Coordinates of C-alpha atoms in Angstrom, one line a residue:
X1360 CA -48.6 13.1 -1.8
X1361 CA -46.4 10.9 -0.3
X1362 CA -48.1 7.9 2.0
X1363 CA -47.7 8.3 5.6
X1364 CA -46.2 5.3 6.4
X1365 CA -43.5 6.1 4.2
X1366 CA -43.2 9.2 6.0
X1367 CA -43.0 7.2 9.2
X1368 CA -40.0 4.4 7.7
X1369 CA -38.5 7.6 6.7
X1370 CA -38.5 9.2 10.4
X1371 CA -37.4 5.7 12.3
X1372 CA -34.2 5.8 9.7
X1373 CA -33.3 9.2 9.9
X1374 CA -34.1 8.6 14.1
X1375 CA -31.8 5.5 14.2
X1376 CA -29.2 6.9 11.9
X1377 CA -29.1 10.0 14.1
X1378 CA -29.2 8.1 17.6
X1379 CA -25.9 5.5 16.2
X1380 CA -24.2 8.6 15.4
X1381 CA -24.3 10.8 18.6
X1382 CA -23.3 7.5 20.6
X1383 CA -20.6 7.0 18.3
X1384 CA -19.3 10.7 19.3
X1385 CA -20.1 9.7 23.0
X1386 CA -17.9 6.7 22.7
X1387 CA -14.3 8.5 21.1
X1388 CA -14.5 11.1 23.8
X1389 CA -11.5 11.0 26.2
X1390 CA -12.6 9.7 29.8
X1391 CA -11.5 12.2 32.7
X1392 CA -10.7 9.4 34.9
X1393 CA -7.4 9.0 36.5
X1394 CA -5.2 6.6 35.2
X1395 CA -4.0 3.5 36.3
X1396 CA -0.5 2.2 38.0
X1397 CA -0.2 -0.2 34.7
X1398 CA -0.6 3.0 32.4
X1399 CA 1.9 5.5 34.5
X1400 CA 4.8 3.0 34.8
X1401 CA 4.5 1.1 31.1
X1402 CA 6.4 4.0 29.8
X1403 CA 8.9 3.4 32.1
X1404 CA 9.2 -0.3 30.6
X1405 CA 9.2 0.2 26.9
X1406 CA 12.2 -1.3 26.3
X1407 CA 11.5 -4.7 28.3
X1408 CA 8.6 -5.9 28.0
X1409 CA 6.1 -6.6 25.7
X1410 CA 3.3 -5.5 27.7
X1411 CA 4.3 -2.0 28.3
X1412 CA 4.7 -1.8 24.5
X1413 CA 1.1 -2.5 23.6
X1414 CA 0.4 -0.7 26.5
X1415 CA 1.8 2.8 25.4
X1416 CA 1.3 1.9 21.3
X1417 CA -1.1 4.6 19.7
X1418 CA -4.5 2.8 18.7
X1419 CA -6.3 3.4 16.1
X1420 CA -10.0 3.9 17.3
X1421 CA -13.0 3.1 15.3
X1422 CA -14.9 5.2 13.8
X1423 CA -18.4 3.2 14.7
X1424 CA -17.8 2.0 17.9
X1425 CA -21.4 0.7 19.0
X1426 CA -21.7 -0.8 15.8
X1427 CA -18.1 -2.4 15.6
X1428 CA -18.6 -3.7 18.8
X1429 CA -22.4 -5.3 17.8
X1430 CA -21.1 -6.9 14.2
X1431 CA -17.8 -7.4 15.7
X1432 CA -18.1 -11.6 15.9
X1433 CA -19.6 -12.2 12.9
X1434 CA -17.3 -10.2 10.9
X1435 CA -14.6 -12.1 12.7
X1436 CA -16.0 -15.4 11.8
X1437 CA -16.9 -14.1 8.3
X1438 CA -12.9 -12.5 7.7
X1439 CA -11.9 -16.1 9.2
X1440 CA -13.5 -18.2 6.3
X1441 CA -12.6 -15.8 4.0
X1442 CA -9.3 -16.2 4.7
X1443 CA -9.8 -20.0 5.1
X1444 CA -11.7 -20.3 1.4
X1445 CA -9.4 -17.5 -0.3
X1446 CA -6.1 -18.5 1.1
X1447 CA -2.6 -16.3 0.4
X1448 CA -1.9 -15.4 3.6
X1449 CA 1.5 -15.4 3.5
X1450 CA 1.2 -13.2 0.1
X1451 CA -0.9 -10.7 1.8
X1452 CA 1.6 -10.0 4.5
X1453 CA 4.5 -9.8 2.3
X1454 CA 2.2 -6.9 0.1
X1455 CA 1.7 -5.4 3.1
X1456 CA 5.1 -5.5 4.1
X1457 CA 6.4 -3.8 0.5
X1458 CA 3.5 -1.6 0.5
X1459 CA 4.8 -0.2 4.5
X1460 CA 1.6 -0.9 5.7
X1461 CA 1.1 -1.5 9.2
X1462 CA -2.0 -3.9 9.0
X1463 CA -2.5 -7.2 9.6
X1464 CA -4.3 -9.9 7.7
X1465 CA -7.6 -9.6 9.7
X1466 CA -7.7 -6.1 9.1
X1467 CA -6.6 -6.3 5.6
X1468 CA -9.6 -8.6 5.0
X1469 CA -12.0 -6.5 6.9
X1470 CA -11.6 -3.3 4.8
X1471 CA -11.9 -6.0 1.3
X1472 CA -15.1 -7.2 3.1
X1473 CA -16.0 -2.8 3.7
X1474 CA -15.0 -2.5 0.2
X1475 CA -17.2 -4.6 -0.8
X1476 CA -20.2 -4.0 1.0
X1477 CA -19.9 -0.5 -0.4
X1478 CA -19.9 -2.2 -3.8
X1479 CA -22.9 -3.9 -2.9
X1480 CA -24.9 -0.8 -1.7
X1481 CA -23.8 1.1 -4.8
X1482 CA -25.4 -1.9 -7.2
X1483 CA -28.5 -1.8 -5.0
X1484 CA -29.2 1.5 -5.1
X1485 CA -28.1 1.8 -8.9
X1486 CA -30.3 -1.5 -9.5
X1487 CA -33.4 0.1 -7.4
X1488 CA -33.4 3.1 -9.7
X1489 CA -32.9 1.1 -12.7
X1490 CA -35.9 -1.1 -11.6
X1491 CA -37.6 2.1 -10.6
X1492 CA -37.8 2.9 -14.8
X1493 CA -38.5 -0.9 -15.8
X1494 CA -35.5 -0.4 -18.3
X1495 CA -33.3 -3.0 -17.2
X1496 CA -33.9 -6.4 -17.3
X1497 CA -34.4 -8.3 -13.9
X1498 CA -31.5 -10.6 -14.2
X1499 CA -29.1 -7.7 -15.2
X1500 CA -30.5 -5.8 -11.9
X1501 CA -30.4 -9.0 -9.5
X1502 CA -26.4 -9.3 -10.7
X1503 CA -25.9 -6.0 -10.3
X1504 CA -25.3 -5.7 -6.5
X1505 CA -23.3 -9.0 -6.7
X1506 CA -20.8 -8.0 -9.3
X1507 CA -19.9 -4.5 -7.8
X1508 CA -19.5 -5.9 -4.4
X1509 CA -16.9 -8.8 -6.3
X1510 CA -15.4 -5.4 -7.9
X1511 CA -15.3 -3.5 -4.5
X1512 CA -13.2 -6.2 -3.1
X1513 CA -11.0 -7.0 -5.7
X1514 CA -10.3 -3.6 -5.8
X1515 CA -8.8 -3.3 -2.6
X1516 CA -6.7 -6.1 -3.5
X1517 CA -5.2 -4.0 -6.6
X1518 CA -4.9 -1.2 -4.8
X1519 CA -2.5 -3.0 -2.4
X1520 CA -0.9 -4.6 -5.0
X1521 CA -0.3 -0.9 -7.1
X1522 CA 0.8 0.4 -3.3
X1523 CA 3.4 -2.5 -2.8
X1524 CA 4.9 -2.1 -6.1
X1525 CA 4.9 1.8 -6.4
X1526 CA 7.2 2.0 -3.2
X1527 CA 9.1 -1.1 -4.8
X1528 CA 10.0 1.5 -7.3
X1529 CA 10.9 4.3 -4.7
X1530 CA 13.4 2.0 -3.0
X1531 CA 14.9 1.2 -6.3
X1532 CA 15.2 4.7 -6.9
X1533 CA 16.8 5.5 -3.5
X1534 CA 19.2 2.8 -3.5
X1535 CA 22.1 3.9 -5.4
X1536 CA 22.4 6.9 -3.6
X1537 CA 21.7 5.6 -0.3
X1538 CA 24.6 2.9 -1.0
X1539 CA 26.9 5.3 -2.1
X1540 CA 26.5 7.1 1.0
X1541 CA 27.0 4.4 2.8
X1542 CA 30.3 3.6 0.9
X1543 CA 31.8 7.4 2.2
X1544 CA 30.9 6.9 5.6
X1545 CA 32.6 3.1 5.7
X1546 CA 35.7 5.0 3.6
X1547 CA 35.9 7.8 6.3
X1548 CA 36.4 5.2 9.0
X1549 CA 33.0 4.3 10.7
X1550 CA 31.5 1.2 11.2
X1551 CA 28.6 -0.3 9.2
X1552 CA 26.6 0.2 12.5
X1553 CA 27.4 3.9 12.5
X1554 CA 27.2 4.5 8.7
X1555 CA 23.8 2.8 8.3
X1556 CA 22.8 4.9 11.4
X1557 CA 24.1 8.3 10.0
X1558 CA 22.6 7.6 6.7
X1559 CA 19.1 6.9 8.3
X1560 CA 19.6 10.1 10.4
X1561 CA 19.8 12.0 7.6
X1562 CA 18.3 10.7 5.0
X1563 CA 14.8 10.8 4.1
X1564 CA 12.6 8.2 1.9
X1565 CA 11.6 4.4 2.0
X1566 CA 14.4 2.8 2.6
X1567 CA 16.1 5.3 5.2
X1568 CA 13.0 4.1 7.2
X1569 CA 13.6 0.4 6.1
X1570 CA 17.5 1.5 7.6
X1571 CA 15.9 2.6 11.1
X1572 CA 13.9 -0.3 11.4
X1573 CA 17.4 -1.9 11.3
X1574 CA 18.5 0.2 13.9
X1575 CA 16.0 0.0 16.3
X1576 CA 15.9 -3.8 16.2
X1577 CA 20.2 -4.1 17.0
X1578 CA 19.2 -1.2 19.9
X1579 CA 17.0 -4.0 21.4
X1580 CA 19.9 -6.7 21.0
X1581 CA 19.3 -8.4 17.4
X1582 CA 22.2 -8.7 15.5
X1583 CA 23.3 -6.7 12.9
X1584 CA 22.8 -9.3 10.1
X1585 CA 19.8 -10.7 11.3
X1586 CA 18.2 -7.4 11.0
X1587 CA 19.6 -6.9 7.7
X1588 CA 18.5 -10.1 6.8
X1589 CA 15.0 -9.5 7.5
X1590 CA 14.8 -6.3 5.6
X1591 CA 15.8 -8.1 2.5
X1592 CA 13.2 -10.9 3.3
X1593 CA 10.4 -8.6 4.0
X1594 CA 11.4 -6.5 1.0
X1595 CA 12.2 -8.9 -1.7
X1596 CA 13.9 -6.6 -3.9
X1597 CA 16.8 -8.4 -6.4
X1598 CA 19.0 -5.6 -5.9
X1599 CA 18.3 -4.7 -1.9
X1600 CA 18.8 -8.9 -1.3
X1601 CA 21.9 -9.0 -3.5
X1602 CA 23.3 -5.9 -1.3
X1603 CA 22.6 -7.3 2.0
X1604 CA 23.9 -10.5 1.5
X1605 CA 27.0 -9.5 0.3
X1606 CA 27.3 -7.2 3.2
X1607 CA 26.6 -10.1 5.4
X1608 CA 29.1 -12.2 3.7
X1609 CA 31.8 -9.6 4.3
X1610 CA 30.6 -9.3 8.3
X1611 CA 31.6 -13.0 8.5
X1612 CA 34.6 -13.5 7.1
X1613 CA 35.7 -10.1 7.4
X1614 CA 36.6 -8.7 4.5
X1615 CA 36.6 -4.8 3.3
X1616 CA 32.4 -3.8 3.1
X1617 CA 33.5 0.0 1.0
X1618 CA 34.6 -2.0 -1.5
X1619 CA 31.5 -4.5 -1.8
X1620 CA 29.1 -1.8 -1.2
X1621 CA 30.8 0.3 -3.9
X1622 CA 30.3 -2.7 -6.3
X1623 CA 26.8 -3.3 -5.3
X1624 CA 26.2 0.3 -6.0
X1625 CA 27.5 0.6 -9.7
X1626 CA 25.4 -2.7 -10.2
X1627 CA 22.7 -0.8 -9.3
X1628 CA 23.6 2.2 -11.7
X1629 CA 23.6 -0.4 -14.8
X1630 CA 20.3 -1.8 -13.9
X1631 CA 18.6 1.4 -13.7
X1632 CA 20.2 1.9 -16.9
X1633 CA 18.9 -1.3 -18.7
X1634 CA 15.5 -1.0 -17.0
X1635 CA 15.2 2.8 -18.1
X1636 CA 16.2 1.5 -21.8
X1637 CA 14.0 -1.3 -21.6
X1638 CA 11.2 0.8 -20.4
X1639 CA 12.2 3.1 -23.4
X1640 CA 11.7 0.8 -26.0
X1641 CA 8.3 -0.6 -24.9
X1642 CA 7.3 3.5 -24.8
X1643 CA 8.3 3.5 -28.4
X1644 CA 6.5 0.7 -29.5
X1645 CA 3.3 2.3 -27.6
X1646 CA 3.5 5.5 -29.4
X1647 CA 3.5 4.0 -32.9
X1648 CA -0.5 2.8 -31.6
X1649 CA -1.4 7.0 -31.9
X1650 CA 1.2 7.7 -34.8
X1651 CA -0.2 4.9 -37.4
X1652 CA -4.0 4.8 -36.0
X1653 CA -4.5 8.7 -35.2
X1654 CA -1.8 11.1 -36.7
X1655 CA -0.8 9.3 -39.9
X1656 CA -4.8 8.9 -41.2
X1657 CA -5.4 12.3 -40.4
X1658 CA -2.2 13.3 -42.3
X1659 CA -3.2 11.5 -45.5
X1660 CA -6.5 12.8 -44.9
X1661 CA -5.6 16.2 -45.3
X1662 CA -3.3 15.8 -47.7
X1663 CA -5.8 13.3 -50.2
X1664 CA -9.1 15.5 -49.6
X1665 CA -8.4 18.7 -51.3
X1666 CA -7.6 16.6 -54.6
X1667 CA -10.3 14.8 -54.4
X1668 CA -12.6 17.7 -53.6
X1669 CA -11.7 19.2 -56.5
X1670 CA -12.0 16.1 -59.1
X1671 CA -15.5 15.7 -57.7
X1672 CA -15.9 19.7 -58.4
X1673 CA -15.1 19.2 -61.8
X1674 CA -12.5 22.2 -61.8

């Protein structure tokens, strides 16, 4: 029978669990008020001021509002000295960048610091039902908790890091084609304004977006190859960096872009070429790891046991 103040614990939880939930509906529920000057004219503003930007930008609202708002300043401080004691700053924002994610450090750190209090919980709970059966030693369940939370956030870590460089890979893929598109519109007579604006219209993919990014910013006044420019710095991809600055060495001193683009496209071509045969060959060095440890005992196997069966046999 199960004690009665454990029953009780067990009722406050479930009562406090409950009670954090429904005001955590209560709280993302739309207010029916009316809305103010500010909000009715910032659309109006969009394209002037800053403001009205973060005024009409879509927020992202969280999904434990009481409790964000109560643990808010000490995860604040706690995703500062992270930051402070783990340092790469600058390297997290350029992951985030490759990986077209549209957080920010702080936020970055805050879902390692989730990540790994969800590590932590997991190695509790495992470690109180291991302690529950006395089969682990204490040590082993003291370090448990510890070492998955470290796991949980490391792991968000490599998952940014596998994000970043997976669509790494899809702008590689996209770029030939997306260049060589670029070369017939500059050959039929438009503009590199107007061809990298058709080929973001209809295109679809990583770096059409990266393309309308481009566009959006000269729409706002910054020029062409400043835009370009920060593509291939927020990017850092060899073969998108080599493309943009020869396209921004051919805006200044003027010479023909079809030609350079066409160039920068067949360069392309050859690397996928060599990096497709490269990847071949480490491929074919993997597979001998199944073919001499797996296939080729089993083979002999086969082929040595039936002789040996029947020399034991005596037939």
């Amino acid at each position: 029978m199960v004690p009665v103040s454990a029953l009780a614990a067990w009722g406050v939880l479930c009562g406090v669990a409950l009670g954090l939930g429904l005001w955590s509906m209560l709280a993302v529920l739309p207010r029916l008020s009316r809305p103010r000057l500010a909000d009715r004219v910032a659309p109006y503003l969009v394209d002037l001021s800053e403001e009205a930007r973060a005024l009409t930008a879509r927020r992202a609202v969280h999904p434990l509002p009481l409790v964000g708002a109560l643990v808010q300043p000490a995860l604040g401080g706690l995703r500062r000295g992270i930051s402070r004691a783990l340092g790469g700053g600058e390297t997290i924002v350029l992951r985030l960048r490759q990986a077209g994610a549209t957080l920010s450090v702080d936020d970055f750190r805050a879902q390692q610091l989730l990540w790994g209090a969800f590590g932590f919980a997991a190695g509790l709970a495992i470690a109180i039902v291991a302690g529950s059966t006395r089969s682990v030693p204490t040590v082993a369940q003291g370090a448990l908790p510890i070492v998955l939370g470290a796991c949980g956030f490391a792991a968000r870590d490599w998952c940014l890091k596998r994000a970043a460089r997976a669509r790494l890979r899809r702008i590689a893929a996209e770029f030939p084609t997306v260049v060589e598109f670029l070369t017939l519109s500059l050959s039929a007579g438009e503009g590199i304004l107007d061809a990298i604006r058709r080929v973001a219209r209809v295109s679809s993919g990583e770096l059409a977006r990266e393309l309308s990014g481009v566009i959006a910013d000269v729409a706002v006044g910054i020029p062409i190859a400043t835009a370009l420019t920060r593509v291939a710095d927020g990017i850092r991809l060899p073969m998108l960096t080599r493309c943009i600055e020869a396209i921004t060495a051919s805006l200044e001193r003027g010479t023909p872009l079809a030609e350079v683009l066409r160039a920068q496209a067949a360069d392309a071509r050859a690397e996928s070429k060599r990096d497709l045969l490269e990847s071949a060959g480490k491929k074919e060095v993997a597979m001998m790891v199944p073919l001499v440890f797996l296939i080729l005992p089993t083979t002999v196997l086969f082929a040595i046991y039936p002789g040996v069966f029947v020399l034991q046999s005596g037939f």
